[in-house]
Amino acid sequence: MSDFRKFVLRIGILFGLPWFFLIVGPVMKYQKLAPIAYDKDKDGVDGQYPPSVIHRQGQLVYAREGCVQCHSQMIRSANLGLDGWRKGWGQEQEGRTAEPVRSNTLRDYLGEPFAFLGIQRTGPDLANVGWRITDRAKMHQSFYAPRSVNQWSTMPSYRQLYTVQKAQGQKSKLALDLPEEFHPGKGWEVVPTAEAEALVDYMISLKKDYPVPGMAAAMAAAAQPKK
Amino acid sequence: MSDNPQSFNPDTTDLDRLHPAVKREKADVESGTEQAPMWVIFLGFIVAIIAGGQLGPNVGGFDFNVSNPFASSRFPDPRPVDGTAGAALDPLQMAMKKGAATYALCGGCHQGSGLGVPGAFPPLAGSDWVMGGTERNIRVVLHGLQGPIKINGADFAAPAPMPPQGAVLSDQDVANVLTYVRNNWGNKGSLVTKEMVAAVREKEKARTAPWTGPELEPYAKAEVAAEPAK
Amino acid sequence: MAQPAENDIDSDSLRRAAIDRSVKGPVLFLFTNAAFWLMASTIVGLFAAVKQVFPDFLDENWLWFLQYGRIQPAHLIALVYGWGIPVGLGTSLWIMARRTGQELKTGRSLMLVAAIFWNIAVTAGILAVLFGGSTSVEWLEFPKFLWPVLLICFLVFAWPMVSMFARARHPEGFMISAWYILGACIWFPWLFTTANVCIHCIGDLGAIGAGINAWYVNGVILLFFVPVGVGSAYYFIPKVTGQPIASQQLAKIGFWLLAALGGWSGMQRFMGGPLPAWMPAFGAMAGVLLLIPVGVVGWNHHLTTLGKHKLVQTSPSLRFSFFGALFYPVSGLIYALLSAFWTGANLQFTLAWYGFQVVSLYGFFSMCMFGAIYYIVPRLVGCEWLSVRLIRNHFWFSVYGIGAIVVTSIICGLQQGGDINDPEKWNLSFSNVVLNIRPYIVARAVAWGLITWSNVWFLIHLMLMVAGLGRRSTAPTLLPSHDHDDGLPSISHPSKA
C-alpha cells in the first residue's frame, strides 16, 4: 500500500473511532429511546417519564430570536455547580429546599428536535422556568420591555413580537400593563402576536424536574449506612 | 533584476515578474533528527495522569442511560444558614439583602446614602416618614407621591414627584425595600411583610393618582396589621 | 527541495514561480473575499459586544434584526465561514502546491465558481440569521438547505489538494505541513457532513444533537483551523529563518496526537448535563491530553526560531507566524482549563468559551494566516508590500486586540462563574452577574474595535497589492528592527530573505 493510502487510512481510523463511538453509536441508541413508565408505589406519581413535551411552535420562536446565546437550559449536577441549590431554578420558588433541584438527563429532552442547552449564562437558566411563570401578562411584559421588570437587565426588548394598536374603547383583554416610560402612549395598547403567545407557551412548558423513575429508591438506598 | 531564462521570450511575462521574489527564497533544509528530550516525555506523562483523572467516577460506567453518576449522592448544602440547622434564612436578613438590591431603583433620587437631595428628593435616613406608619410608607411606594411635603420639619415645597412603583415591584419586593429602608443608615425600624403590602394594595386598588401630603396625614402613624410570617 | 547546485537555482526558482502562477487566481480571490469578510465580522463583533451591554443602543423598532441573539451568530458565521475557511483554503492550496512541487493544472475556473458560490451561501446564511431564519445551532445557524452548497464548494478546493498530495513523487523536504493540510481537507468535510446530517437530516435528537453541535464546534477548531495554522507555521517559520525544523520526532508526535485526540473532544462543553456521562468525561480527558501535542509543537517552533529573533522583528511574515505559533500553546492551555472538570465547571456557560473560540480563531489561526499572506501575496502579484507603516499598524493593533480579549475573557469567565456558583448568592437575582460582567464586555468591545482598526489597514494594503499597485522591487518590504522608533527612516536590510 502506498504511503498516501496508509496515511489516509491512519487518519480515517483515528478519527473514525471517536466518530463512531461519540456520534454514530449514540445517535442509533437515542433513536431507540422511549419514555419509561413510572411505578406508582416507588415513584409516587403516575404516567410516564418524561411526562410532557415542550411546545414546539414556541421553541421555533426561541431559536429564531437566538435566546440560546444568553440562556442555558440544563441544571448541572450538584458536584459541579450551584445550579440545583439556586432559588427558583426548580419547582420551589419562594422558600429554601432541602434537596437540590435534580440535574437533567437525556430523557428530559426527549421529543425536542434540538435541545438548546445554552451557550452562555448572561441570564438565568430556563430548564424549569415554567414554574416561575405564574402570570402570562408579566412574562409578556418582560419580553416587551425587560427593563421595566428588572432595571439592570440587558435582555433585548422583543418588540417585534408585539403589535402596538389603537385602543378601541375598552382595554383589550390581552393588552399589556406597562409603566409609563415603556407605554406607547395614550390611546395605544400593546398586544402580543401569535408568536409571542407561542413563546410564552413554550416557556411555561419548560418544567424538567419531575421525578426520575427509581431515583427515590436509589437515593434512599444511598442514604443507608454502608454495612 | 530578473533573469532572462532561455525558454521564455524577452517580453515580460508573469513568470518574470514573479521570479525575483521566488529567487530570493531560502532553500529548504532537512529537519533535525534529534530525539525528543526526556523532560518532554516526562511532562507528557504528568499531563496524561491529570487527563486520566477526568475519567474515573465521571464515566458513569459507560452506561448510555446515566447522565449524572452522582445523581443519587447526597451533597452537603453549601448555602449559608443562619440559626439552627433546618431553619429558613432569617426573614429580616433576607429582606435586607434583597431590599438592598431593589433599592438600586430608588438610589437614583434618594441616593445611596439615603440622604436625598435637599429641596428636591427627601432623605430616607433618619426620616420621620420612614420611621412612621407603614400604612403611609406602603402607599407612597405603591402609588407615588407629589406636591409639597414636610420631612423632619423641613419643607420640600416643590419636590420632584415620586413615580409609582406598584406596577414594577411585586409585594415581596416592596416589602423587602421598605424593610431595608427602615433598617438601614441607622434607622431602627421593623420588618415589613408581603402580606402587609398585599393588604394595602387590595384596599387601595382603585387608586391611580399619586398621593399628596395632606391625603396621607391619616396614615402617618398607622401600622398595617402584621400577619405572622409563614 | 534538496540543496540545489548553482545552475539549478534558476530552474528551481522558475519552477516555483510557475507553481505560484498556477494557483494565483483562486488563491488571490479567496484571500480578497476573506479579507472583506474579516472586516465585516470584526465590525459586527464590536457591535454585538456593545449590544450586550447597552441593548437599547440603536434599538429602533425597525432595527429589530440587530438584537444580540441575531448579530452574535452573524458575527461568528462571518468569522468562521467568511474569513476562516476561505483564507485557510487559500493558504493551504499554495502550501500544498509548493510542498508537493506540482502546478495546479486544471480546475481553476471551477474553484473560482466555487468561491463565488461559497460567498453567496455565506451571505445568504447571515441574512437569514438576521431576518428570522436562524436555527440557533452553534456555528450552524444558517438555514438547513445551505449546508450542501458549502460542502460541495469546500470539496472543490479540497479534492485537488488531496490529489496533489497523492501524486507527489518526491516528498519535498519534510512533509509535515502537507500532512496537516491533508488532514484538514479530510476532517472538515467529515465533521461538517456528520453534524449537518445528524442535526438537520436525521433530526429529533434532543440533547444528543446539542452534544454533536459541541463536538462539531470544537472539531472545526481543532481539526481544521489548528492544522491549517500549524501547517502554515511549520512551512513559513523554517522558510523565512532558513533553519531546519528542530525535531522531526516532535513534529510527528504533535501531528498524530492531534489526529488521535481531536475527534474525542468537545462534549465537555456540557459537563454535568444531560449527555451520557462518559461522553463529556472523554471530552475532558482529550481536552487535557491535547496539552501534549500543543506543547510539543510550541517547543518545536521555539527551538526553530532560537537565535533568529532579529528576523522575527524584521520579516512581517515571520513576525505574524511566530506570534501565531506563540498563541497555539496559549489557546491549548485555555482549552485544557475549560475542559478539566475542576476548573471547567466554574468556567462553563461563561464568556471564557467565547474567549477560547476567539483566541484560537484570531490569536492563533488568523495571525498564522496573516504571516502566510504577507509571504504569499508578493509572490503572486509580482510586487512588494507598499508600506511598512500599514504592516506595523496591522500587527500591533491586532496584538493589542487579541491580548485584550484573552485577558478579559478569562477573567470575566472567572468572575461570571464565581457569581453564578457562589453559595452566598444562592437566593439573589441574576443582577449581580449581569452588573459584574459589564466592564469585561466593554473591554471586549474595545478589543474588537482595535482588531477592526488593524484590519482596516490590512484590507487597504491587500487591495492595493491585488490591484498591482505594490512596490516594484526585488527587495522585500521589511520592518525596521527597532520598532517604535517612528522618527528614524525605515531600514531595509540587504536582500538576505
Tab-separated table of C-alpha atoms in Angstrom, chain B residues 44 47-48 50-52 54, chain C residues 180 187 218-219 221-223 226-227 253-266 268 282-298 328-337 339 356:
chain	number	residue	atom	x	y	z
B	44	GLY	CA	3.726	14.351	28.859
B	47	VAL	CA	-0.394	15.634	31.672
B	48	ALA	CA	-1.635	12.137	30.915
B	50	ILE	CA	-4.143	14.648	35.055
B	51	ALA	CA	-6.148	13.790	31.962
B	52	GLY	CA	-6.848	10.308	33.248
B	54	GLN	CA	-11.032	13.273	34.359
C	180	TYR	CA	-1.598	18.852	8.437
C	187	TRP	CA	-11.521	16.233	8.673
C	218	ASN	CA	-14.545	22.050	18.808
C	219	GLY	CA	-13.764	19.726	15.936
C	221	ILE	CA	-11.288	24.467	15.679
C	222	LEU	CA	-9.058	21.503	16.491
C	223	LEU	CA	-9.189	19.703	13.170
C	226	VAL	CA	-5.410	24.252	14.124
C	227	PRO	CA	-3.953	22.025	11.374
C	253	ILE	CA	4.207	13.221	17.800
C	254	GLY	CA	2.427	16.553	17.612
C	255	PHE	CA	0.606	15.588	14.453
C	256	TRP	CA	-0.510	12.082	15.319
C	257	LEU	CA	-1.614	13.015	18.819
C	258	LEU	CA	-3.736	15.811	17.416
C	259	ALA	CA	-5.190	13.409	14.878
C	260	ALA	CA	-5.962	10.904	17.606
C	261	LEU	CA	-7.396	13.281	20.189
C	262	GLY	CA	-9.152	15.953	18.148
C	263	GLY	CA	-12.226	13.881	17.445
C	264	TRP	CA	-12.804	12.887	21.050
C	265	SER	CA	-13.070	16.383	22.356
C	266	GLY	CA	-15.965	18.797	22.517
C	268	GLN	CA	-17.214	18.522	27.833
C	282	PHE	CA	-13.822	11.540	27.479
C	283	GLY	CA	-14.019	15.032	26.064
C	284	ALA	CA	-12.476	16.402	29.224
C	285	MET	CA	-9.710	13.815	29.105
C	286	ALA	CA	-8.958	14.600	25.463
C	287	GLY	CA	-9.007	18.311	26.171
C	288	VAL	CA	-6.345	17.931	28.830
C	289	LEU	CA	-4.308	15.437	26.799
C	290	LEU	CA	-4.237	17.923	23.936
C	291	LEU	CA	-1.749	19.871	26.020
C	292	ILE	CA	0.830	17.367	24.845
C	293	PRO	CA	0.691	17.951	21.084
C	294	VAL	CA	0.178	21.648	21.693
C	295	GLY	CA	3.201	21.903	23.944
C	296	VAL	CA	5.317	19.749	21.681
C	297	VAL	CA	4.575	21.866	18.608
C	298	GLY	CA	5.171	25.060	20.547
C	328	TYR	CA	-1.053	27.969	19.956
C	329	PRO	CA	0.113	26.863	23.406
C	330	VAL	CA	-1.844	29.713	24.972
C	331	SER	CA	-5.069	28.586	23.355
C	332	GLY	CA	-4.233	24.989	24.209
C	333	LEU	CA	-3.785	25.912	27.845
C	334	ILE	CA	-7.081	27.768	27.885
C	335	TYR	CA	-8.765	24.758	26.312
C	336	ALA	CA	-7.343	22.470	28.963
C	337	LEU	CA	-8.648	24.789	31.693
C	339	SER	CA	-12.093	21.019	29.679
C	356	PHE	CA	-11.308	30.454	23.614
